Short mmCIF file of C-alpha atoms and ligand atoms in Angstrom, two decimals:
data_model
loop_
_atom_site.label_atom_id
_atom_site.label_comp_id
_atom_site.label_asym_id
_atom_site.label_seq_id
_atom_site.Cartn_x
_atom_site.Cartn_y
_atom_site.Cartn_z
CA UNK A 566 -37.61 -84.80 -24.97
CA UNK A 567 -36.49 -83.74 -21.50
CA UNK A 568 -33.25 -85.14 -19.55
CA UNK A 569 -34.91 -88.80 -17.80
CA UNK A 570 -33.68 -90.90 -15.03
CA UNK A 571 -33.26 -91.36 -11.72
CA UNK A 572 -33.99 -88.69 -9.40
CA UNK A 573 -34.16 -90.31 -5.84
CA UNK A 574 -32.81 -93.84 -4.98
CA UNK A 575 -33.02 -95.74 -1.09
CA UNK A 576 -32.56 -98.97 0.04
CA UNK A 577 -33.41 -101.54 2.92
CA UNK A 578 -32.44 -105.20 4.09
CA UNK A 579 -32.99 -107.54 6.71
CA UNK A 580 -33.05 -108.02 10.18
CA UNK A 581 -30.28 -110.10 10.51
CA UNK A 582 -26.72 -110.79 9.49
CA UNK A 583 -24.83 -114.15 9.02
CA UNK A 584 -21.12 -113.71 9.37
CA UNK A 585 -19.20 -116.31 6.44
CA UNK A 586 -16.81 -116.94 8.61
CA UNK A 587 -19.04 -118.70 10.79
CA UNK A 588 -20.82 -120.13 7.62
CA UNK A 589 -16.90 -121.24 6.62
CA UNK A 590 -16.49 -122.61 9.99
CA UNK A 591 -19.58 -125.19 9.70
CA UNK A 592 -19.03 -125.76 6.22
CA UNK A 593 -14.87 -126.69 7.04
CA UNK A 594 -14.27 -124.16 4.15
CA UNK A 595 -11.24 -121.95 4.19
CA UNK A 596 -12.80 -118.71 4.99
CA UNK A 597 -10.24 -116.79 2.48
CA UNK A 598 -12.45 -118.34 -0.42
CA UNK A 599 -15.84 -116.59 0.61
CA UNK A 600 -13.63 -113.17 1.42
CA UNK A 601 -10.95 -113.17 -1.32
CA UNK A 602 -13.09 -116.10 -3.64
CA UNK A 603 -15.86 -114.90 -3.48
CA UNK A 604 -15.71 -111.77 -2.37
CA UNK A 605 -17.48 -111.37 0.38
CA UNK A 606 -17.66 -111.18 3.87
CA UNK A 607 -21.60 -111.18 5.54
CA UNK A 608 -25.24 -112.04 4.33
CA UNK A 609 -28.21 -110.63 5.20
CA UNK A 610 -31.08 -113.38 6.10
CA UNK A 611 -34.34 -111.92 6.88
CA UNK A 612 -36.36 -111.92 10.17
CA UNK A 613 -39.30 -114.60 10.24
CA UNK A 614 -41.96 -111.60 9.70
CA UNK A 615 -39.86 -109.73 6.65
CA UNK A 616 -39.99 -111.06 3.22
CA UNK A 617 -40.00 -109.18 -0.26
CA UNK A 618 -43.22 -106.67 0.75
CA UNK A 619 -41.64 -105.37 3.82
CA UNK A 620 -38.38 -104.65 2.12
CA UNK A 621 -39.96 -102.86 -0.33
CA UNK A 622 -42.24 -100.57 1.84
CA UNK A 623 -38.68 -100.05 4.19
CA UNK A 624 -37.17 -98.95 0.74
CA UNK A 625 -39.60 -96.83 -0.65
CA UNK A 626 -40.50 -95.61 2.83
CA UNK A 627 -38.39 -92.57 2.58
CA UNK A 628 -38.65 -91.87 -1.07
CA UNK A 629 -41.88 -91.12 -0.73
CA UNK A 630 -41.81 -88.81 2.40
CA UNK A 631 -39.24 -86.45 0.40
CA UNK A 632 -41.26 -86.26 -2.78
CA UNK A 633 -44.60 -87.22 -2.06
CA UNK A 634 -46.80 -89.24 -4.38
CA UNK A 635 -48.72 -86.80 -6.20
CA UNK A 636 -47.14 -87.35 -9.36
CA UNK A 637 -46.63 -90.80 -9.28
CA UNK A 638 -48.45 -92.58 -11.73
CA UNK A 639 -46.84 -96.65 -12.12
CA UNK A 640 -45.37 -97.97 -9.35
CA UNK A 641 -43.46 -100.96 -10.98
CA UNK A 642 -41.93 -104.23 -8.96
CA UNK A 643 -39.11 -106.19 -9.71
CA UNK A 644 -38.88 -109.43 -7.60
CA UNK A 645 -37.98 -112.92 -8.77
CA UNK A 646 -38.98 -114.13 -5.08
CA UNK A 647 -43.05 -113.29 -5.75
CA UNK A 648 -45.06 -114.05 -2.95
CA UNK A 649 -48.30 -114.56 -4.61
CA UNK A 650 -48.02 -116.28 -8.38
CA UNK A 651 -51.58 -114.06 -9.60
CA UNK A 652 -51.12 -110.54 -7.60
CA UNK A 653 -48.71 -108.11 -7.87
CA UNK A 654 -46.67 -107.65 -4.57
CA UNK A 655 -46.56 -104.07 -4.54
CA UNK A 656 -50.18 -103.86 -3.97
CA UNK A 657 -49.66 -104.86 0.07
CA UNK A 658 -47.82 -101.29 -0.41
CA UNK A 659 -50.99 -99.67 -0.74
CA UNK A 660 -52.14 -99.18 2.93
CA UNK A 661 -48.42 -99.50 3.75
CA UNK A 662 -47.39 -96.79 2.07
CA UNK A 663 -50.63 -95.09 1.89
CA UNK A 664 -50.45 -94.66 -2.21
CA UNK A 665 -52.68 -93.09 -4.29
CA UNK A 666 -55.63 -95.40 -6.12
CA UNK A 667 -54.46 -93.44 -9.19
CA UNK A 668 -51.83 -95.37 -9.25
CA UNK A 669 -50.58 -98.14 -12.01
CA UNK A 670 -48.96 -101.18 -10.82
CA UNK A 671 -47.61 -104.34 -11.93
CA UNK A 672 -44.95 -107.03 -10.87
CA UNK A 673 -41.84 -107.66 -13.27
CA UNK A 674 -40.07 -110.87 -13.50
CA UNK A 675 -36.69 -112.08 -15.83
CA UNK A 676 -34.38 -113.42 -12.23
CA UNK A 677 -32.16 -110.42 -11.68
CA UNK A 678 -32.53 -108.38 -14.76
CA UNK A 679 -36.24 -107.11 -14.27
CA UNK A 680 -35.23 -104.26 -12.24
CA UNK A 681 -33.66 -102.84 -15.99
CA UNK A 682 -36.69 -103.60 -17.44
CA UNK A 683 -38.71 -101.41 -14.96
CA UNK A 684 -36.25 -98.74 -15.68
CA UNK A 685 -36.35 -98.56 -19.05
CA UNK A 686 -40.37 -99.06 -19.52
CA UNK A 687 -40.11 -95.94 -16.80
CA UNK A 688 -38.15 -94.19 -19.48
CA UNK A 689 -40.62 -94.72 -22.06
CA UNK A 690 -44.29 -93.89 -20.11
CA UNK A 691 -42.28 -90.53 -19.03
CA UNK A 692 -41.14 -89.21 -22.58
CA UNK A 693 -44.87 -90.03 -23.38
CA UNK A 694 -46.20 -87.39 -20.42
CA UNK A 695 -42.69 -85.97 -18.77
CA UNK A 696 -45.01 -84.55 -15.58
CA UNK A 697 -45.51 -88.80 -14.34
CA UNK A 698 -43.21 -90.23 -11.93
CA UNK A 699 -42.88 -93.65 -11.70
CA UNK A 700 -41.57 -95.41 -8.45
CA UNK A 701 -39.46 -98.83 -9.27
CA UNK A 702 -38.61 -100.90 -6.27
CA UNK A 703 -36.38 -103.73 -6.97
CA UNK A 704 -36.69 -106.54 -4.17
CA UNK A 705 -35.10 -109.65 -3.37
CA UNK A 706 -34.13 -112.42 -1.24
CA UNK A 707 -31.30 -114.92 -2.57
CA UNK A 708 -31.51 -117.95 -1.39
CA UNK A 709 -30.17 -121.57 -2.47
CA UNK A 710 -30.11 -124.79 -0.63
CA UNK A 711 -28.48 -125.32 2.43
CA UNK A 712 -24.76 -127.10 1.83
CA UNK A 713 -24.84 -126.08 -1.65
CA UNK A 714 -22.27 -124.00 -3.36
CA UNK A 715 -24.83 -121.47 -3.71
CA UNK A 716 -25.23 -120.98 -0.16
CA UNK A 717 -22.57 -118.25 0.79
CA UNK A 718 -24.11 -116.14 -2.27
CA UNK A 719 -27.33 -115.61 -0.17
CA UNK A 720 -28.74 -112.20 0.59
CA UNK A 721 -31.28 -110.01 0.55
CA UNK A 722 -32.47 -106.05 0.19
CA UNK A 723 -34.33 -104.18 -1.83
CA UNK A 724 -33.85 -100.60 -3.78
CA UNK A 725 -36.53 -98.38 -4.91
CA UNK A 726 -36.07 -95.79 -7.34
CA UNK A 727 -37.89 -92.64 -8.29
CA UNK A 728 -37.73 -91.71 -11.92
CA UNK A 729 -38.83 -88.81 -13.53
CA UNK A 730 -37.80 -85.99 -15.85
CA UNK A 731 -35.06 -83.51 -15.13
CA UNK A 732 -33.58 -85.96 -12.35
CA UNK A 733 -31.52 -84.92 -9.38
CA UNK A 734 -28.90 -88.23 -9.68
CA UNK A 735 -28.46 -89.89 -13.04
CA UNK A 736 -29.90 -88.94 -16.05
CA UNK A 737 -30.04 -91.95 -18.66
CA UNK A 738 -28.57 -91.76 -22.26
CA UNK A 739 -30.58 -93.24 -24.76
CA UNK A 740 -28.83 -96.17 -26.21
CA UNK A 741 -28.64 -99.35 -24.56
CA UNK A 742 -27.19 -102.51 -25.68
CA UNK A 743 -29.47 -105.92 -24.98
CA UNK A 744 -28.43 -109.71 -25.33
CA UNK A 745 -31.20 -112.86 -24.52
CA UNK A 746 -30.82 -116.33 -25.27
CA UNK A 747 -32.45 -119.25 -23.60
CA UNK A 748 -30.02 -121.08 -21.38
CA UNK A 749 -30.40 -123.11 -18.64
CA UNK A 750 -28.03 -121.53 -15.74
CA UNK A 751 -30.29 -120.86 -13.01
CA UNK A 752 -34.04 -121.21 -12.21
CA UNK A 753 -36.82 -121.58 -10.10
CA UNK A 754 -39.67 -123.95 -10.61
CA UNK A 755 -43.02 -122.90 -8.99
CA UNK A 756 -42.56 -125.91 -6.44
CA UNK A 757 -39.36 -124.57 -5.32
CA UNK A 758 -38.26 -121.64 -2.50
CA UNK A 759 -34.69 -122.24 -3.62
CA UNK A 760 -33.20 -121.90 -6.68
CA UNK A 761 -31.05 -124.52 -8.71
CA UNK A 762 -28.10 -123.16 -10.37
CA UNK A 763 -25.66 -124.34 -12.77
CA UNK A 764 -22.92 -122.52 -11.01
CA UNK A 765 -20.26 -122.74 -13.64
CA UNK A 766 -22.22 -122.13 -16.55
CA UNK A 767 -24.02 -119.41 -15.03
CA UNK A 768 -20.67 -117.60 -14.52
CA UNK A 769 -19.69 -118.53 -18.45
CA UNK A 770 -23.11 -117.56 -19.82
CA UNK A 771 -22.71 -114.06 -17.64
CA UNK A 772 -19.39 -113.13 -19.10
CA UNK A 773 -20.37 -113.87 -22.65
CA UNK A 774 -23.95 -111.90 -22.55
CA UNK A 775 -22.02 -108.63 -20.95
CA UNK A 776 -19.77 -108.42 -23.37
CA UNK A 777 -22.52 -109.45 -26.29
CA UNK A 778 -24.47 -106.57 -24.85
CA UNK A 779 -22.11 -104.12 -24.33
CA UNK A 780 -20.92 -105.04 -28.29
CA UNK A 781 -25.06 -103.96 -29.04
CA UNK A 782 -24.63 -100.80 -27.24
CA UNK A 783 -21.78 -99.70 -28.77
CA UNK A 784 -22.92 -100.44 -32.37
CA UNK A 785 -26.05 -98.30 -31.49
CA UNK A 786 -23.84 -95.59 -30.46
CA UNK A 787 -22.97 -95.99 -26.73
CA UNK A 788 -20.00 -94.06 -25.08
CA UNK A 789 -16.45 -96.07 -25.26
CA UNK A 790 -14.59 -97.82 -22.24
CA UNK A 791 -12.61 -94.32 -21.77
CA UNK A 792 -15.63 -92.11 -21.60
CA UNK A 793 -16.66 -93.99 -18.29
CA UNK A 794 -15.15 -92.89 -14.80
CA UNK A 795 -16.90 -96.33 -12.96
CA UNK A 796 -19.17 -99.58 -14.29
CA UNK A 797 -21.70 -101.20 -12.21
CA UNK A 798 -22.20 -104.93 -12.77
CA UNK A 799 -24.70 -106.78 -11.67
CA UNK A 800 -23.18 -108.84 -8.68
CA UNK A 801 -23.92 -111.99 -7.73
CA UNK A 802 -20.35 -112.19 -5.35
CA UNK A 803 -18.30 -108.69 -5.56
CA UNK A 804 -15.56 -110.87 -7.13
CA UNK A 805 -18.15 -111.43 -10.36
CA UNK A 806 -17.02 -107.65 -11.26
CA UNK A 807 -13.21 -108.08 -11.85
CA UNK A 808 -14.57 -111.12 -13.70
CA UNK A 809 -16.63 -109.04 -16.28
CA UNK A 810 -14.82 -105.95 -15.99
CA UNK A 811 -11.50 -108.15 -17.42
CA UNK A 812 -13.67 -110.11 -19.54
CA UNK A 813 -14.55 -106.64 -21.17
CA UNK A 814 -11.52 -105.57 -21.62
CA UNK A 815 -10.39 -108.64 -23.50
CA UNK A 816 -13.79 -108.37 -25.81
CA UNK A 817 -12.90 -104.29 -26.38
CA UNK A 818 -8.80 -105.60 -26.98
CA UNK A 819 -7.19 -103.45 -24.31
CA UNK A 820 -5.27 -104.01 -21.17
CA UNK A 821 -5.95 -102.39 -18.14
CA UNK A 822 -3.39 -101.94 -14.65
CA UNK A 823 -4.98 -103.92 -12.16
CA UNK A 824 -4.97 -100.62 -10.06
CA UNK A 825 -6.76 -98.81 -12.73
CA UNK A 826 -9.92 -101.74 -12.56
CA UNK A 827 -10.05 -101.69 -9.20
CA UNK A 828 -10.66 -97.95 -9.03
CA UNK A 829 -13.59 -98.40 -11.31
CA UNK A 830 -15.94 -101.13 -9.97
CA UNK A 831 -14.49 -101.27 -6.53
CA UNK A 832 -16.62 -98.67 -4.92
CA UNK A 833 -19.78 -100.00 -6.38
CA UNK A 834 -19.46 -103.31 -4.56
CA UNK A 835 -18.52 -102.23 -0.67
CA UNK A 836 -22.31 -102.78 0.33
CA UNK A 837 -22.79 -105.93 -2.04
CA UNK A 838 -19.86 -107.77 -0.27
CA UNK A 839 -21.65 -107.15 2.89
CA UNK A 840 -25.43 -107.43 1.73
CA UNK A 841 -24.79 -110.61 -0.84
CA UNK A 842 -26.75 -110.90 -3.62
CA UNK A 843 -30.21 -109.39 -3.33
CA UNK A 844 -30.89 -110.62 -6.92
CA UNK A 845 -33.19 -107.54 -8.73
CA UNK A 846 -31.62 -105.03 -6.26
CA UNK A 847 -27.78 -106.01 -6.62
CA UNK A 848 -27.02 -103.57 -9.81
CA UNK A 849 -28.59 -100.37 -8.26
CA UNK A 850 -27.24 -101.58 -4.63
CA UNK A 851 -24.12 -101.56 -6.59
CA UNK A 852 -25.08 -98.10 -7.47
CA UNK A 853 -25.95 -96.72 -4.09
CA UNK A 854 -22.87 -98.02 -3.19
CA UNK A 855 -20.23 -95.99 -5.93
CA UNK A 856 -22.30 -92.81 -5.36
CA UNK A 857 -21.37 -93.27 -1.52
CA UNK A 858 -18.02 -94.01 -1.41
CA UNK A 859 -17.14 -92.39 -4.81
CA UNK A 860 -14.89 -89.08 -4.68
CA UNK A 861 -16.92 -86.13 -6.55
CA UNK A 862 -18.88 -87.83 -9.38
CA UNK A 863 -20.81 -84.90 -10.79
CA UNK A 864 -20.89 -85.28 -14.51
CA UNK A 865 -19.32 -88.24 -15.05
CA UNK A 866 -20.65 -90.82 -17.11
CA UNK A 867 -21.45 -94.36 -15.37
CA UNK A 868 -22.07 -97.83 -17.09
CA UNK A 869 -24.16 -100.27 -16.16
CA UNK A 870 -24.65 -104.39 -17.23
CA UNK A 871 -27.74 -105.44 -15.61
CA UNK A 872 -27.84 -109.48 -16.27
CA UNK A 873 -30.37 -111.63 -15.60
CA UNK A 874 -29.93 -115.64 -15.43
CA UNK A 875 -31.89 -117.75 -18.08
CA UNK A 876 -30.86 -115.05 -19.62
CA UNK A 877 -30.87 -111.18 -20.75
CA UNK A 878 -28.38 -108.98 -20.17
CA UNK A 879 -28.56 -105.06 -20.50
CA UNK A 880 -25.95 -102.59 -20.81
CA UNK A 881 -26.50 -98.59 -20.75
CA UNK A 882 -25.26 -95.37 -19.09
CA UNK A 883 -25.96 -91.88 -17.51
CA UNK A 884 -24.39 -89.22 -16.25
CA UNK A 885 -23.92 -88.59 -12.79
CA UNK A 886 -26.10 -85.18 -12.27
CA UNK A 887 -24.63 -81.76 -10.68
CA UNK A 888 -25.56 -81.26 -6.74
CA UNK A 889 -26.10 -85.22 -5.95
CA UNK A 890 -24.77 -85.13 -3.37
CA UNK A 891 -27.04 -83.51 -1.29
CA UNK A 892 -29.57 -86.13 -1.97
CA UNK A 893 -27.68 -89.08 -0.47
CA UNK A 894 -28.45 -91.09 2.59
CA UNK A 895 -24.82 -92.30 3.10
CA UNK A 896 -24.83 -92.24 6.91
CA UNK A 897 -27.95 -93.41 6.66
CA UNK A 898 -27.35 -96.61 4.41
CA UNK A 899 -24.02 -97.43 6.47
CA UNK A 900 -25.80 -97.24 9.63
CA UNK A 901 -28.67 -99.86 8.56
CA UNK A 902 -26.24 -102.15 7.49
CA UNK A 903 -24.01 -101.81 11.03
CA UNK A 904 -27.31 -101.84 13.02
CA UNK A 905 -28.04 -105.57 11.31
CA UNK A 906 -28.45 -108.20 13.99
CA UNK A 907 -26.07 -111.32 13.99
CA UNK A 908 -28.03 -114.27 13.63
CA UNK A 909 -26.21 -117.90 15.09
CA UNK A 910 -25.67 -120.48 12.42
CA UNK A 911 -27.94 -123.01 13.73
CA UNK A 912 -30.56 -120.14 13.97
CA UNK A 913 -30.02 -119.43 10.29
CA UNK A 914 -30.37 -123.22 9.55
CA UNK A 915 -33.54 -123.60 11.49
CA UNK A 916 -35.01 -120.54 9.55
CA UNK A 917 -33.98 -121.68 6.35
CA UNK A 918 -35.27 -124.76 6.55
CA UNK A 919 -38.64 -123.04 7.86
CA UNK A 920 -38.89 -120.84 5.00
CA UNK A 921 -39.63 -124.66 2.72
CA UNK A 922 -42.41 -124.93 4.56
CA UNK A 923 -45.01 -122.37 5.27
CA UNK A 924 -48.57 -123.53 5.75
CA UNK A 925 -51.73 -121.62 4.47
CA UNK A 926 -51.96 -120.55 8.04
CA UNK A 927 -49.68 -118.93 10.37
CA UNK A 928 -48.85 -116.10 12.59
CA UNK A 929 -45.54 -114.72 13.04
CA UNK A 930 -44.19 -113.32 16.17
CA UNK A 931 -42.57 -110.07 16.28
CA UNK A 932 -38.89 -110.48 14.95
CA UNK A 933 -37.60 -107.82 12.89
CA UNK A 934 -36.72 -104.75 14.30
CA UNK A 935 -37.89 -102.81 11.03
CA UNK A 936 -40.89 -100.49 10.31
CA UNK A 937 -43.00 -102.88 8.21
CA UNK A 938 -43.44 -106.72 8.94
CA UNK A 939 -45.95 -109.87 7.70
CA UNK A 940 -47.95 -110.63 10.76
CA UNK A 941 -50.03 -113.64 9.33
CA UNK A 942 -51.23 -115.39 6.53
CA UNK A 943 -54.67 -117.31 7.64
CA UNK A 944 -56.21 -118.47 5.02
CA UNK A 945 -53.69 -118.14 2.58
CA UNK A 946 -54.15 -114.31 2.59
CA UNK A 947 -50.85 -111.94 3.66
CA UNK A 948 -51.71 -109.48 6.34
CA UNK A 949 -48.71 -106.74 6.66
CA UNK A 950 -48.43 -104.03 9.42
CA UNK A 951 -46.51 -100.49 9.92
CA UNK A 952 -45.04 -101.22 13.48
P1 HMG B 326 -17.80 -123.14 -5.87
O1 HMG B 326 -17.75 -124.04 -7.04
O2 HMG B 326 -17.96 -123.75 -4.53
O3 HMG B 326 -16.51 -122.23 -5.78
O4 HMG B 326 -18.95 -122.09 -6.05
P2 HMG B 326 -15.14 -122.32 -6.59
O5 HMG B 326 -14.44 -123.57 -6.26
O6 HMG B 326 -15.36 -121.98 -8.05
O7 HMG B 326 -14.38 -121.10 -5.88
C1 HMG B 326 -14.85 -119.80 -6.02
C2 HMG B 326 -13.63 -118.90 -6.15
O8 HMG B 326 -12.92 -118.94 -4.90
C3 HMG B 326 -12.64 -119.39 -7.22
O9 HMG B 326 -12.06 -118.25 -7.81
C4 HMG B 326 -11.57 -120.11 -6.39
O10 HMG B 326 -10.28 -120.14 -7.01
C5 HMG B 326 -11.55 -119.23 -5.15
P3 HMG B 326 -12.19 -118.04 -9.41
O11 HMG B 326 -11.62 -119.23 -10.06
O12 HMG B 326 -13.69 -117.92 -9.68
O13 HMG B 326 -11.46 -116.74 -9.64
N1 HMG B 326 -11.03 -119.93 -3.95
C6 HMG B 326 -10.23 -119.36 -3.06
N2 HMG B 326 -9.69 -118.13 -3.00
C7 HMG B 326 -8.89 -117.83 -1.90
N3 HMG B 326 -8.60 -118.75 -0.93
C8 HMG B 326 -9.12 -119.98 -0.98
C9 HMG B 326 -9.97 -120.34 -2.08
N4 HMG B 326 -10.64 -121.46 -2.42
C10 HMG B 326 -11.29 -121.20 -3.57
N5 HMG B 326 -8.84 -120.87 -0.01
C11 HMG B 326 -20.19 -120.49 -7.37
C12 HMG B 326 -18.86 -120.82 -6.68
C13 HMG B 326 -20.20 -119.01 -7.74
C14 HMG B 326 -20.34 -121.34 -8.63
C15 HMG B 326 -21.34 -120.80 -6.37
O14 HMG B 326 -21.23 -120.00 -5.25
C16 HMG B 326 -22.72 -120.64 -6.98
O15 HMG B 326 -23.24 -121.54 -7.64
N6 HMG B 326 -23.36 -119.44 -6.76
C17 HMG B 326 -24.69 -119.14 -7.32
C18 HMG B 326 -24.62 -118.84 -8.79
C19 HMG B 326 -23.93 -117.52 -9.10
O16 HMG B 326 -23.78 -116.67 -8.27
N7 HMG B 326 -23.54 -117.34 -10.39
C20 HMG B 326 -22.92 -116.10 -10.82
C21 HMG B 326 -23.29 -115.73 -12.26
S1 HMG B 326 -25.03 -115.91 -12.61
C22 HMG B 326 -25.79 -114.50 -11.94
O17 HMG B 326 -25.14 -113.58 -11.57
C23 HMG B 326 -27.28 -114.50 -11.85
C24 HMG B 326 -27.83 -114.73 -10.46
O18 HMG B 326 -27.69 -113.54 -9.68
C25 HMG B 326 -29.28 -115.17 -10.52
C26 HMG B 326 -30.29 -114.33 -11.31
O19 HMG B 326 -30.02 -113.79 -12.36
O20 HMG B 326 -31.42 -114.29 -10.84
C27 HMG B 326 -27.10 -115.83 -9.72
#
């Protein structure tokens, strides 16, 4: 079987930014426990005509002008914010994106783990015919009720992801470590735009299913904590990754210098602490992220604990492929995170509360200042445009 994994990887968010400091202001919250707490420092909220579709198309977007789409084959969508509970959303992407009717696709759902899922059912259709590409996009908006502790843990973005064999970035290794159980930490009911959360006990039940998965990967022969020059988490607040990363330690029975933990999960969350959690997205954000910032990676193995609230939690690794490098949108990606707008706090409000309520019929205005947006729904049917 040839070398598989990821071979081209891009992201997008929103329109708009919301600095925490003005969210600490309102709230009469000490803004050190969002930036030092929490770990992090701005959300982005999206524009009244972006949602979940037009991330995905801004995301994909340029994956698909390097490589074309002759190859591709699945196009596979992670989201837990569907739009639509019957069709898939990555079927707006068609005239969007203008992609091939020879194309599979389907929508994935497990909260933030389904992006893993995509991955690893990408794995399997390309061992079966190694000449298919399949194109994963990852897409999210984070969002929790006003006033609630949930509420500076809001984000949004989405990250699509070429795979194929022989890839240019990160070639998978085959074992992978998996933990489920059915708990109760965080959900959405079909009535609901927001989710309800079980803050504490989603933290607890995190922790325990990385290190129950990363104790199934190593018993099905995994690399060790040595082999690895940085781990990506899945992360909900940037802080959640010294969480886990020390949480792993104690589970493997070795201490760490604080300096040493730091230099391997600190890289992968500079976007996340600016983007918040985009959900599906945050774990290859995370990704984007280390190969930015990172010194030289070429060749060195990464690992990666994809969790998912209700819950499943994934843990696997790759190597870091030679010539990567010259693949990366860094100025790119740090630019379109600048170039966010900052959005008032009583604008965000107003928005938020919006969101709760859309009718069957509507027509937005021109907000966003992005390449794809939702210009109505009449009738209950989503129209999308290319601007
Ligand atoms: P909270 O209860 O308001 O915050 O909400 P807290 O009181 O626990 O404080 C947070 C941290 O800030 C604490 O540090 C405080 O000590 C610190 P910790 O004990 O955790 O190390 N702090 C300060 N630090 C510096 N200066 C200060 C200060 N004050 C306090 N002045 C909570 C926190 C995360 C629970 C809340 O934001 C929440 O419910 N968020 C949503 C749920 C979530 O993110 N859970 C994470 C794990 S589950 C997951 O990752 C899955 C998920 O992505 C969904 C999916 O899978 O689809 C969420």
């Amino acid at each position: 079987m040839p070398p598989i994994g990821i071979h081209d990887i891009a992201f997008a968010t929103t329109h708009y930014v919301l600095d925490l400091d003005e969210l600490a202001r309102y709230r009469r919250v000490d803004p050190a426990k969002y930036h030092l707490g929490l770990g992090q420092d701005t959300m982005s909220f999206p524009a009244v005509d972006e949602d979940i579709v037009t991330m995905a198309a801004t995301a994909a977007a340029p994956i698909l002008q390097r490589h074309g789409s002759d190859k591709l084959r699945t196009l596979l969508l992670a989201t837990e914010t569907g739009v639509d509970q019957s069709k898939a959303a990555a079927l707006y992407l068609h005239p969007l994106l203008d992609l091939p009717s020879t194309t599979r696709i389907v929508e994935l759902k497990q909260a933030c783990y389904s992006g893993t899922a995509a991955l690893q059912f990408a794995a399997g259709l390309i061992s079966r015919d190694p000449t298919e590409q399949v194109l994963i996009i990852a897409t999210d908006i984070a969002r929790y009720d006003l006033d609630s502790p949930g509420e500076p843990t809001q984000g949004a973005a989405a990250v699509a992801m070429l795979v194929t064999a022989e890839p240019a970035m990160l070639q998978l290794d085959s074992p992978s470590g998996v933990y489920s159980d059915d708990v109760m930490d965080f959900w959405r009911p079909n009535h609901r735009t927001t989710a309800l959360v079980d803050g504490k006990l989603s933290i607890s039940t995190y922790l325990d299913a990385t290190s129950r998965a990363w104790t199934d990967y190593r018993a099905r022969g995994g690399r060790g904590l040595d082999d690895f020059r940085a781990f990506c988490y899945h992360l909900p607040y940037t802080a959640m990754a010294r969480k886990a990363h020390d949480n792993l330690l104690r589970t493997v029975g070795v201490e760490w210098e604080p300096e040493r933990v730091t230099a391997a999960i600190e890289d992968s969350t500079r976007y996340n602490r600016l983007v918040g959690n985009s959900y599906t997205a945050s774990l290859y954000l995370g990704f984007i992220s280390l190969l930015d910032h990172a010194p030289d990676l070429t060749g060195q193995p990464v690992a990666f604990f994809s969790y998912g609230s209700g819950c499943v939690c994934e843990c696997f690794s790759g190597t870091v492929q030679p010539g990567y490098r010259q693949h990366l949108r860094t100025a790119d990606n740090k630019e379109r995170i600048a170039a966010r707008t900052p959005i008032s706090y009583f604008r965000y409000r107003a928005m938020h509360s919006d969101r709760a309520r859309y009718p069957s019929n509507l027509t937005f205005d021109q907000d966003t200042g992005g390449p794809y947006r939702l210009t109505e729904i009449i009738d209950n049917k989503r129209t999308y445009q290319k601007v």
